[in-house]
mmCIF file of C-alpha atoms in Angstrom:
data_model
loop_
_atom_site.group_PDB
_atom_site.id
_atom_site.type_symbol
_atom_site.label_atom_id
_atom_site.label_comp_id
_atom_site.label_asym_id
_atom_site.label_seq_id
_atom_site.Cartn_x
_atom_site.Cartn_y
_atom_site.Cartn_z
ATOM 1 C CA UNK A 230 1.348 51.926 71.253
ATOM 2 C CA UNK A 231 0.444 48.369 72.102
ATOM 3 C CA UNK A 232 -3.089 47.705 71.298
ATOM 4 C CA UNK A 233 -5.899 46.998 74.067
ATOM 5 C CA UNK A 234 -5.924 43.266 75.111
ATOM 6 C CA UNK A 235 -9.607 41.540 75.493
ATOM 7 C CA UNK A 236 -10.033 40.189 79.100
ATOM 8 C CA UNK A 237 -13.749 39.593 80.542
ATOM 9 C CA UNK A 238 -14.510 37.771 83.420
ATOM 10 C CA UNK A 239 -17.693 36.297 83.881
ATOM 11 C CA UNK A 240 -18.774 35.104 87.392
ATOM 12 C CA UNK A 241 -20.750 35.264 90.931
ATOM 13 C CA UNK A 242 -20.027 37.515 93.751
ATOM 14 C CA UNK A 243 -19.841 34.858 96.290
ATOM 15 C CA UNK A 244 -18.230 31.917 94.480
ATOM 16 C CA UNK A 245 -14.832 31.509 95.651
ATOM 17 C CA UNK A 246 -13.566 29.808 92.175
ATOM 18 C CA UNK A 247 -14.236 33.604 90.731
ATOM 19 C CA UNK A 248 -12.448 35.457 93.924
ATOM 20 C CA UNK A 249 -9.664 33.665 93.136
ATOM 21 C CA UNK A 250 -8.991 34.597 89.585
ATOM 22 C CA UNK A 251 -10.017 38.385 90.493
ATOM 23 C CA UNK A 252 -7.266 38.070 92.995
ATOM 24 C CA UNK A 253 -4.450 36.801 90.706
ATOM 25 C CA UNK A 254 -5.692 39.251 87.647
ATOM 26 C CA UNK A 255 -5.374 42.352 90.337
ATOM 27 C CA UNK A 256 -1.942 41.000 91.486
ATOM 28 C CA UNK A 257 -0.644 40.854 87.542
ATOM 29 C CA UNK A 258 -2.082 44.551 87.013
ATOM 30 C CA UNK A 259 -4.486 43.085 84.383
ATOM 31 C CA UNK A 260 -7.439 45.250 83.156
ATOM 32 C CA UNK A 261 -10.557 43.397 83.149
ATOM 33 C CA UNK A 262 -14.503 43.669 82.238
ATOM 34 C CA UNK A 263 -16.211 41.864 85.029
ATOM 35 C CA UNK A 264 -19.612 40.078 83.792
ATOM 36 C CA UNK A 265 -22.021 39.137 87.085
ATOM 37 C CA UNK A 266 -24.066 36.126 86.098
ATOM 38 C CA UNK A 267 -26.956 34.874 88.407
ATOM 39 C CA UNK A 268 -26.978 31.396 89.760
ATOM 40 C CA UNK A 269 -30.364 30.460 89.249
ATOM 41 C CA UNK A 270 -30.665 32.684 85.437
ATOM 42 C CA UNK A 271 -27.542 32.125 83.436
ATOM 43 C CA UNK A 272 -27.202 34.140 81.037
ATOM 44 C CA UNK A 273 -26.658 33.345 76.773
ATOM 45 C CA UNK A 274 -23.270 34.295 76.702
ATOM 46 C CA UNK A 275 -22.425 32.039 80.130
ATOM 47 C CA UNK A 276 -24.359 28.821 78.101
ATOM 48 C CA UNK A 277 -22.378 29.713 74.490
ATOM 49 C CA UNK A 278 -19.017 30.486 76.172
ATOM 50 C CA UNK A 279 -19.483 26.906 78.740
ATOM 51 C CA UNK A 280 -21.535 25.132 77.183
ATOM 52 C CA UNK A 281 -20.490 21.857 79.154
ATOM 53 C CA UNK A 282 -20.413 22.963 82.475
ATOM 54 C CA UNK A 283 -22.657 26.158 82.515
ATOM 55 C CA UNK A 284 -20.565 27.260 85.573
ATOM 56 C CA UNK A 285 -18.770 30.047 86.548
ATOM 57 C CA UNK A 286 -15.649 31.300 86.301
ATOM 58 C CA UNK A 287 -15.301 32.179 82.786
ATOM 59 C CA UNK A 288 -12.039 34.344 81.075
ATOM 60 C CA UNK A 289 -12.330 35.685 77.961
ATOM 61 C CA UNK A 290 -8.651 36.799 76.588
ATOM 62 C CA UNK A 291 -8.479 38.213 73.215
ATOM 63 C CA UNK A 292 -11.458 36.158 72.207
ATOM 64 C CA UNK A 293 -10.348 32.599 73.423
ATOM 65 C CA UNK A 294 -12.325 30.926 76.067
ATOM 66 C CA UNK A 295 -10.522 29.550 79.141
ATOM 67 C CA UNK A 296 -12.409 27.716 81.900
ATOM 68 C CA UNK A 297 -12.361 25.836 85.409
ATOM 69 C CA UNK A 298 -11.002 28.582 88.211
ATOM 70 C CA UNK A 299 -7.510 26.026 88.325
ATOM 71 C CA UNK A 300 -6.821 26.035 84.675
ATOM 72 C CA UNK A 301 -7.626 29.468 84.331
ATOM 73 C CA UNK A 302 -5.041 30.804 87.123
ATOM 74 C CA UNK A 303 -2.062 28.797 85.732
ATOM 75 C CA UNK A 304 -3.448 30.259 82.091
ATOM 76 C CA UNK A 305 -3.088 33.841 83.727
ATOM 77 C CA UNK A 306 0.449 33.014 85.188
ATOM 78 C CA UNK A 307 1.733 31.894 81.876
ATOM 79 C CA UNK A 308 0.121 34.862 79.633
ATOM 80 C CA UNK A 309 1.571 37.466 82.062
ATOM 81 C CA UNK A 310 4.249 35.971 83.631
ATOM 82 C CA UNK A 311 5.275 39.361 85.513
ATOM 83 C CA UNK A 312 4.512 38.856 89.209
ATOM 84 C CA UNK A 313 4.264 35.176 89.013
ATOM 85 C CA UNK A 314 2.096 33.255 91.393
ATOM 86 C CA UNK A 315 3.670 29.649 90.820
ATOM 87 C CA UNK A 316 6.795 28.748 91.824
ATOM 88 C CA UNK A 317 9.440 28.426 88.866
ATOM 89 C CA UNK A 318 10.565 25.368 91.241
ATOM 90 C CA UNK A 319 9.162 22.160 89.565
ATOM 91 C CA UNK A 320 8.387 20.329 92.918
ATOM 92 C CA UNK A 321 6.611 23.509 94.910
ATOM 93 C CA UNK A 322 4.892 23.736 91.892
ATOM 94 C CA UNK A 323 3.619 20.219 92.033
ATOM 95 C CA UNK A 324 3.020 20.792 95.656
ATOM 96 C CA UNK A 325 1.067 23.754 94.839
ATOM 97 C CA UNK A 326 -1.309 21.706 92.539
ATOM 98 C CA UNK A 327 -1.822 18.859 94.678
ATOM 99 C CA UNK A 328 -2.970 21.429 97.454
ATOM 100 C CA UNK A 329 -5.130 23.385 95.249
ATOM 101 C CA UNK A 330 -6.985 20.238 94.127
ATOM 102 C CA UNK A 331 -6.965 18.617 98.079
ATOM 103 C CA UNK A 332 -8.758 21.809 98.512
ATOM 104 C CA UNK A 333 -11.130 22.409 95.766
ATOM 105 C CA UNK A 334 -12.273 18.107 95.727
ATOM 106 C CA UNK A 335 -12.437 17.168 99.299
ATOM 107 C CA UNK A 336 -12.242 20.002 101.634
ATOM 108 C CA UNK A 337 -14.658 21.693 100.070
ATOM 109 C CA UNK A 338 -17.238 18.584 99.393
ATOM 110 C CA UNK A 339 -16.586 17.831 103.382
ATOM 111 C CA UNK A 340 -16.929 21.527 104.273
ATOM 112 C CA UNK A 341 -20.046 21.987 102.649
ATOM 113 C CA UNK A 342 -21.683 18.885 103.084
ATOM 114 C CA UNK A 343 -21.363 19.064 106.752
ATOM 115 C CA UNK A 344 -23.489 22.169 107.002
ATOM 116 C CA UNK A 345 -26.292 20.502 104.950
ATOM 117 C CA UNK A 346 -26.464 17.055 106.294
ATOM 118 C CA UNK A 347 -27.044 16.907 109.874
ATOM 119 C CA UNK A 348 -26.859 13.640 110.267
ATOM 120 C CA UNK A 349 -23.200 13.345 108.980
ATOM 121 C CA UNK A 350 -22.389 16.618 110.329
ATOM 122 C CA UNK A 351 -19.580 15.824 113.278
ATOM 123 C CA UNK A 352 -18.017 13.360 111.139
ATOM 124 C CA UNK A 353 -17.382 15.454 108.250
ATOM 125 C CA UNK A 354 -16.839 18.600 110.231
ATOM 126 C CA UNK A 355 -13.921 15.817 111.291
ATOM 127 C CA UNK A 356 -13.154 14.654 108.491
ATOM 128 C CA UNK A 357 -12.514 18.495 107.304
ATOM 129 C CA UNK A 358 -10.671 19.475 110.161
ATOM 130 C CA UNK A 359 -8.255 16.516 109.551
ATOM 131 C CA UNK A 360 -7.887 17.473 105.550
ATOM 132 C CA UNK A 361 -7.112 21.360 106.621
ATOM 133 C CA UNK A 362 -4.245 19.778 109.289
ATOM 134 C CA UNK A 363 -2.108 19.241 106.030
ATOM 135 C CA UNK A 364 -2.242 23.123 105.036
ATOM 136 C CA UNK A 365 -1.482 23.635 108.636
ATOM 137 C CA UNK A 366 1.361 21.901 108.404
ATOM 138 C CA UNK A 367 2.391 23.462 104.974
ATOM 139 C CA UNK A 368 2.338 26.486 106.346
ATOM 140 C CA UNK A 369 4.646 26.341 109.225
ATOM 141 C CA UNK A 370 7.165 28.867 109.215
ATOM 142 C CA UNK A 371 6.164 30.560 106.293
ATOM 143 C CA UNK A 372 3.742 34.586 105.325
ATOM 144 C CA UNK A 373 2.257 32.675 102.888
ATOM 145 C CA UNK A 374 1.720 29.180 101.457
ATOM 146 C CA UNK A 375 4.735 29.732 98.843
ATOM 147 C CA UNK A 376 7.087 31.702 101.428
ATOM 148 C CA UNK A 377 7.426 35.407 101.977
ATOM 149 C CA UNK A 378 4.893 36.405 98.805
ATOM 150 C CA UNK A 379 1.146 36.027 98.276
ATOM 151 C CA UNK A 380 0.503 33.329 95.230
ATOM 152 C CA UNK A 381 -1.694 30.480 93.668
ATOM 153 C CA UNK A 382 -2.410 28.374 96.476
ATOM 154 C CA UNK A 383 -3.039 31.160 98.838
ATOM 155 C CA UNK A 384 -5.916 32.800 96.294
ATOM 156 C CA UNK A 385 -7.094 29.206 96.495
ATOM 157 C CA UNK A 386 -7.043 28.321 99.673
ATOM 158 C CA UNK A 387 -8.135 31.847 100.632
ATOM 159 C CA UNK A 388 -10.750 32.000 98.462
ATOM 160 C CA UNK A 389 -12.473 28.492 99.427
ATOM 161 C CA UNK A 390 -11.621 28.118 103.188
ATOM 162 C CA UNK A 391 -11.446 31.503 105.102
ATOM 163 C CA UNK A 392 -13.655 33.147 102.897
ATOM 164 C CA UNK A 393 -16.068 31.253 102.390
ATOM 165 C CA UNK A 394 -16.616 27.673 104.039
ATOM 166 C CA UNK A 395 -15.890 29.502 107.111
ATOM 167 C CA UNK A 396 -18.788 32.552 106.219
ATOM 168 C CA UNK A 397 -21.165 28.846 105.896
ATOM 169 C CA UNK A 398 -20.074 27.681 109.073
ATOM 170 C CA UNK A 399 -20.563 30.570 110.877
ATOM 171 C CA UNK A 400 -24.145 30.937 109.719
ATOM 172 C CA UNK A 401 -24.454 27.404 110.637
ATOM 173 C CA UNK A 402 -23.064 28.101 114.089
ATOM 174 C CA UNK A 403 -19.928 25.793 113.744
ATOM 175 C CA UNK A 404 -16.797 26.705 114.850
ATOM 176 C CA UNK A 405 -14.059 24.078 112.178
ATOM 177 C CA UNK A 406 -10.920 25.838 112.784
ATOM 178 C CA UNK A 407 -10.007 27.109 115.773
ATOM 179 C CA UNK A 408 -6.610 29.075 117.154
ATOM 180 C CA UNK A 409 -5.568 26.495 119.104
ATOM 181 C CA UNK A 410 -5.672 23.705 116.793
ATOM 182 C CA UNK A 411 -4.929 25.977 113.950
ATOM 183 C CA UNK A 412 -2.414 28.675 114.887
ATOM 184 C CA UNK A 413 -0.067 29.039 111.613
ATOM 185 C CA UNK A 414 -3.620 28.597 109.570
ATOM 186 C CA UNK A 415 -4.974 31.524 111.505
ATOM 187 C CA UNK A 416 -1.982 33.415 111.556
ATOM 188 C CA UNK A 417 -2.078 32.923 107.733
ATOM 189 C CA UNK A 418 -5.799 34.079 107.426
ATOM 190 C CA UNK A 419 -4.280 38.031 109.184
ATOM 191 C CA UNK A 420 -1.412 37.984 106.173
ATOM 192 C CA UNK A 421 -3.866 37.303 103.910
ATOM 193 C CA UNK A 422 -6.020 39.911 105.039
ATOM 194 C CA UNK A 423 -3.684 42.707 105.081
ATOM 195 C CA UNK A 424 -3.144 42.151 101.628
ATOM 196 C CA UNK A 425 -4.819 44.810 99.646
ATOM 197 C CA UNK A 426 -5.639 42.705 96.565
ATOM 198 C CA UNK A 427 -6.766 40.394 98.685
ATOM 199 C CA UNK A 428 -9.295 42.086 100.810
ATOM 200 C CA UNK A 429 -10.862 43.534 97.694
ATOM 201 C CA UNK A 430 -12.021 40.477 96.627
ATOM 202 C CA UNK A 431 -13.543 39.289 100.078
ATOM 203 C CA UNK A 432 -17.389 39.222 99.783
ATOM 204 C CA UNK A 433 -19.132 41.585 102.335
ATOM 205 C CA UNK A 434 -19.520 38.908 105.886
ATOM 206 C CA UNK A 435 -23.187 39.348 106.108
ATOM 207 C CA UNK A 436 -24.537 38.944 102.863
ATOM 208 C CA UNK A 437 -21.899 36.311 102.190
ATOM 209 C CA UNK A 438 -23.244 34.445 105.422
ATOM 210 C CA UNK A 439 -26.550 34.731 103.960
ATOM 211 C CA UNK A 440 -25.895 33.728 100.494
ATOM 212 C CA UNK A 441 -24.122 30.311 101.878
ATOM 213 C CA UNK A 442 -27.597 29.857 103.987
ATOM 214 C CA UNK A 443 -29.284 29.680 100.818
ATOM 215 C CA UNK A 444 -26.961 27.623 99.212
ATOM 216 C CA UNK A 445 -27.351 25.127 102.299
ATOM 217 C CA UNK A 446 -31.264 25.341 102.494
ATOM 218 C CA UNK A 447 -31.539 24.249 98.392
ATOM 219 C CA UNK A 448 -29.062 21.265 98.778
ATOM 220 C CA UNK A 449 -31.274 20.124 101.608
ATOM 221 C CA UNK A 450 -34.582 20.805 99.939
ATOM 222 C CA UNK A 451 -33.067 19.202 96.463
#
Protein backbone atom coordinates (compact mmCIF):
# COMPACT_ATOMS: atom_id res chain seq x y z
CA UNK A 1 0.00 0.00 0.00
CA UNK A 2 1.46 3.32 -1.02
CA UNK A 3 2.15 5.39 1.95
CA UNK A 4 0.16 8.76 2.82
CA UNK A 5 1.66 11.80 0.93
CA UNK A 6 2.07 15.23 3.11
CA UNK A 7 0.06 18.08 1.42
CA UNK A 8 -1.05 21.26 3.63
CA UNK A 9 -2.24 24.28 2.34
CA UNK A 10 -1.99 27.29 4.17
CA UNK A 11 -4.09 30.36 3.12
CA UNK A 12 -7.14 33.03 3.33
CA UNK A 13 -10.66 32.42 2.45
CA UNK A 14 -10.97 35.31 0.19
CA UNK A 15 -7.58 35.54 -1.53
CA UNK A 16 -7.90 34.45 -4.97
CA UNK A 17 -4.02 33.26 -5.22
CA UNK A 18 -5.32 30.38 -2.58
CA UNK A 19 -8.78 29.61 -4.64
CA UNK A 20 -6.78 28.89 -7.30
CA UNK A 21 -4.53 26.21 -6.00
CA UNK A 22 -7.68 24.64 -4.05
CA UNK A 23 -9.17 24.48 -7.47
CA UNK A 24 -6.32 22.67 -9.32
CA UNK A 25 -5.58 20.27 -6.06
CA UNK A 26 -9.57 19.25 -6.22
CA UNK A 27 -9.29 18.77 -10.05
CA UNK A 28 -6.00 16.28 -9.52
CA UNK A 29 -8.03 14.34 -6.67
CA UNK A 30 -5.30 15.46 -4.18
CA UNK A 31 -5.98 15.08 -0.40
CA UNK A 32 -5.13 18.10 1.43
CA UNK A 33 -4.97 19.72 5.15
CA UNK A 34 -6.19 23.22 4.67
CA UNK A 35 -4.46 25.77 7.27
CA UNK A 36 -6.67 29.32 7.50
CA UNK A 37 -4.23 32.05 8.40
CA UNK A 38 -5.54 35.62 9.31
CA UNK A 39 -4.43 38.63 7.39
CA UNK A 40 -3.79 40.94 10.01
CA UNK A 41 -2.23 37.81 12.72
CA UNK A 42 -0.02 35.48 10.78
CA UNK A 43 0.63 32.80 12.29
CA UNK A 44 4.50 31.03 13.31
CA UNK A 45 4.29 28.43 10.94
CA UNK A 46 3.11 31.09 7.93
CA UNK A 47 6.49 33.42 9.09
CA UNK A 48 8.94 30.00 9.33
CA UNK A 49 7.48 28.36 6.18
CA UNK A 50 7.66 32.26 4.08
CA UNK A 51 9.77 33.89 5.71
CA UNK A 52 10.37 36.45 2.74
CA UNK A 53 7.11 37.21 1.73
CA UNK A 54 4.88 36.33 4.81
CA UNK A 55 2.02 35.84 2.26
CA UNK A 56 -0.30 33.39 1.48
CA UNK A 57 -0.58 30.66 -0.48
CA UNK A 58 1.65 28.22 1.04
CA UNK A 59 1.96 24.10 -0.06
CA UNK A 60 3.52 21.90 2.00
CA UNK A 61 4.26 18.42 0.00
CA UNK A 62 6.02 15.78 1.82
CA UNK A 63 7.79 18.38 3.87
CA UNK A 64 9.16 20.74 1.06
CA UNK A 65 7.94 24.23 0.91
CA UNK A 66 6.58 25.59 -2.39
CA UNK A 67 5.39 29.19 -2.71
CA UNK A 68 3.83 32.09 -4.96
CA UNK A 69 0.08 30.78 -6.16
CA UNK A 70 1.91 30.59 -10.07
CA UNK A 71 4.82 28.48 -9.11
CA UNK A 72 2.88 26.44 -6.96
CA UNK A 73 0.13 25.39 -9.71
CA UNK A 74 2.74 24.41 -12.36
CA UNK A 75 4.54 22.49 -9.13
CA UNK A 76 1.08 20.63 -8.70
CA UNK A 77 0.80 19.88 -12.53
CA UNK A 78 4.19 18.36 -12.64
CA UNK A 79 3.94 16.20 -9.22
CA UNK A 80 0.58 14.76 -10.39
CA UNK A 81 0.54 14.99 -13.83
CA UNK A 82 -2.92 13.00 -14.11
CA UNK A 83 -5.56 15.51 -15.23
CA UNK A 84 -3.15 18.05 -16.39
CA UNK A 85 -4.02 21.70 -16.37
CA UNK A 86 -1.19 22.98 -18.84
CA UNK A 87 -1.10 22.30 -22.17
CA UNK A 88 1.66 19.63 -23.23
CA UNK A 89 1.81 22.19 -26.35
CA UNK A 90 4.97 24.37 -25.77
CA UNK A 91 3.42 27.62 -27.25
CA UNK A 92 -0.27 27.40 -25.37
CA UNK A 93 1.77 26.80 -22.62
CA UNK A 94 3.71 29.98 -23.02
CA UNK A 95 0.48 31.63 -23.81
CA UNK A 96 -0.91 30.34 -20.71
CA UNK A 97 1.92 31.99 -18.61
CA UNK A 98 1.97 35.22 -20.20
CA UNK A 99 -1.90 35.43 -19.41
CA UNK A 100 -1.61 34.28 -15.95
CA UNK A 101 1.04 36.94 -15.20
CA UNK A 102 -1.03 39.88 -17.50
CA UNK A 103 -3.52 38.94 -14.96
CA UNK A 104 -1.99 38.58 -11.63
CA UNK A 105 0.60 42.13 -12.38
CA UNK A 106 -1.61 44.53 -14.10
CA UNK A 107 -5.17 43.60 -14.12
CA UNK A 108 -5.24 43.08 -10.82
CA UNK A 109 -3.03 46.33 -9.65
CA UNK A 110 -5.61 48.35 -12.14
CA UNK A 111 -8.63 46.45 -10.78
CA UNK A 112 -7.95 47.14 -7.37
CA UNK A 113 -6.53 50.37 -7.43
CA UNK A 114 -9.46 51.79 -9.15
CA UNK A 115 -11.79 51.01 -6.29
CA UNK A 116 -9.43 52.76 -3.79
CA UNK A 117 -8.36 55.83 -5.57
CA UNK A 118 -11.11 57.94 -6.65
CA UNK A 119 -9.37 60.23 -8.25
CA UNK A 120 -7.83 57.76 -10.83
CA UNK A 121 -10.83 55.71 -10.76
CA UNK A 122 -12.36 56.05 -14.61
CA UNK A 123 -9.01 55.83 -15.97
CA UNK A 124 -8.00 52.70 -14.46
CA UNK A 125 -11.44 51.18 -14.49
CA UNK A 126 -10.25 51.92 -18.42
CA UNK A 127 -7.28 50.96 -18.34
CA UNK A 128 -8.68 47.44 -16.85
CA UNK A 129 -11.33 47.07 -19.17
CA UNK A 130 -8.78 47.43 -22.06
CA UNK A 131 -6.23 44.69 -20.31
CA UNK A 132 -9.39 42.12 -19.86
CA UNK A 133 -10.21 42.82 -23.95
CA UNK A 134 -7.13 40.45 -24.55
CA UNK A 135 -8.78 37.43 -22.50
CA UNK A 136 -11.82 38.34 -24.42
CA UNK A 137 -10.29 37.80 -27.33
CA UNK A 138 -8.49 34.55 -26.13
CA UNK A 139 -11.44 33.17 -25.47
CA UNK A 140 -13.36 33.32 -28.61
CA UNK A 141 -14.68 30.17 -29.68
CA UNK A 142 -13.55 28.22 -26.97
CA UNK A 143 -15.53 26.41 -23.00
CA UNK A 144 -12.59 27.40 -21.52
CA UNK A 145 -9.36 29.40 -21.86
CA UNK A 146 -7.38 26.09 -23.02
CA UNK A 147 -10.38 24.64 -25.25
CA UNK A 148 -13.07 22.19 -24.30
CA UNK A 149 -11.47 21.46 -20.51
CA UNK A 150 -11.19 23.59 -17.37
CA UNK A 151 -7.21 24.35 -16.63
CA UNK A 152 -4.44 26.79 -15.31
CA UNK A 153 -5.39 29.94 -16.72
CA UNK A 154 -9.02 29.52 -16.09
CA UNK A 155 -8.34 28.84 -12.03
CA UNK A 156 -6.38 32.03 -12.56
CA UNK A 157 -8.30 34.10 -14.28
CA UNK A 158 -11.34 32.77 -12.39
CA UNK A 159 -10.00 33.13 -9.29
CA UNK A 160 -8.74 36.94 -9.66
CA UNK A 161 -11.35 38.47 -12.07
CA UNK A 162 -14.93 36.98 -11.68
CA UNK A 163 -14.44 36.08 -8.30
CA UNK A 164 -13.11 38.49 -6.86
CA UNK A 165 -12.23 42.00 -8.51
CA UNK A 166 -15.68 41.79 -9.67
CA UNK A 167 -17.16 40.94 -5.72
CA UNK A 168 -14.84 44.65 -5.10
CA UNK A 169 -16.49 46.31 -7.78
CA UNK A 170 -19.73 45.48 -6.99
CA UNK A 171 -19.41 46.71 -3.43
CA UNK A 172 -17.96 49.71 -4.95
CA UNK A 173 -20.94 50.07 -7.25
CA UNK A 174 -18.94 49.70 -10.59
CA UNK A 175 -20.06 47.83 -13.25
CA UNK A 176 -16.08 46.81 -15.42
CA UNK A 177 -17.34 44.13 -17.55
CA UNK A 178 -20.37 44.15 -19.04
CA UNK A 179 -22.33 41.55 -21.62
CA UNK A 180 -22.14 43.63 -24.31
CA UNK A 181 -18.63 44.49 -24.36
CA UNK A 182 -17.75 41.20 -22.88
CA UNK A 183 -19.91 38.38 -24.27
CA UNK A 184 -17.36 35.27 -24.69
CA UNK A 185 -15.84 36.62 -21.10
CA UNK A 186 -19.29 36.31 -19.64
CA UNK A 187 -20.21 33.36 -21.37
CA UNK A 188 -16.94 31.95 -19.89
CA UNK A 189 -17.78 33.13 -16.26
CA UNK A 190 -21.45 30.42 -16.68
CA UNK A 191 -18.80 27.41 -17.79
CA UNK A 192 -16.86 28.20 -15.11
CA UNK A 193 -19.56 28.18 -12.78
CA UNK A 194 -21.10 24.98 -13.61
CA UNK A 195 -18.02 23.43 -12.83
CA UNK A 196 -18.29 21.64 -9.59
CA UNK A 197 -14.66 22.09 -8.46
CA UNK A 198 -14.99 25.29 -9.33
CA UNK A 199 -17.94 26.57 -7.48
CA UNK A 200 -16.57 25.01 -4.33
CA UNK A 201 -13.95 27.24 -4.14
CA UNK A 202 -16.05 30.52 -4.80
CA UNK A 203 -16.15 32.61 -1.55
CA UNK A 204 -19.78 33.19 -0.26
CA UNK A 205 -20.92 36.89 -2.48
CA UNK A 206 -21.72 38.77 0.61
CA UNK A 207 -19.07 38.28 2.91
CA UNK A 208 -16.66 38.26 -0.01
CA UNK A 209 -18.15 41.80 -0.99
CA UNK A 210 -17.51 42.79 2.44
CA UNK A 211 -14.13 41.47 2.95
CA UNK A 212 -12.91 43.44 -0.42
CA UNK A 213 -14.61 46.70 1.36
CA UNK A 214 -12.20 46.29 4.00
CA UNK A 215 -9.45 45.61 1.95
CA UNK A 216 -10.34 48.98 0.00
CA UNK A 217 -11.01 51.14 3.21
CA UNK A 218 -7.16 50.11 4.71
CA UNK A 219 -5.37 50.91 1.35
CA UNK A 220 -7.08 54.26 1.53
CA UNK A 221 -6.53 54.89 5.20
CA UNK A 222 -2.68 53.49 4.78
Amino acid sequence: MAEKEEVKLLGIWASPFNRRIEMALKLKGIPYDYVEEKLLDKSPLLLELNPIHKKVPVLVHNGKTILESLVILEYIDEAWPHNPILSQDPYERSKARFFAKLIDEQIFDAGFVSMARADEKEALVEKTRELIMHLEKELVGKDFFGGKSVGFLDFVAGSMIPFCLERGWEGMGLEVITEEKFPEFKRWVKNMEKIEIVKECIPPREKHIEHMNFMVQRVRSA
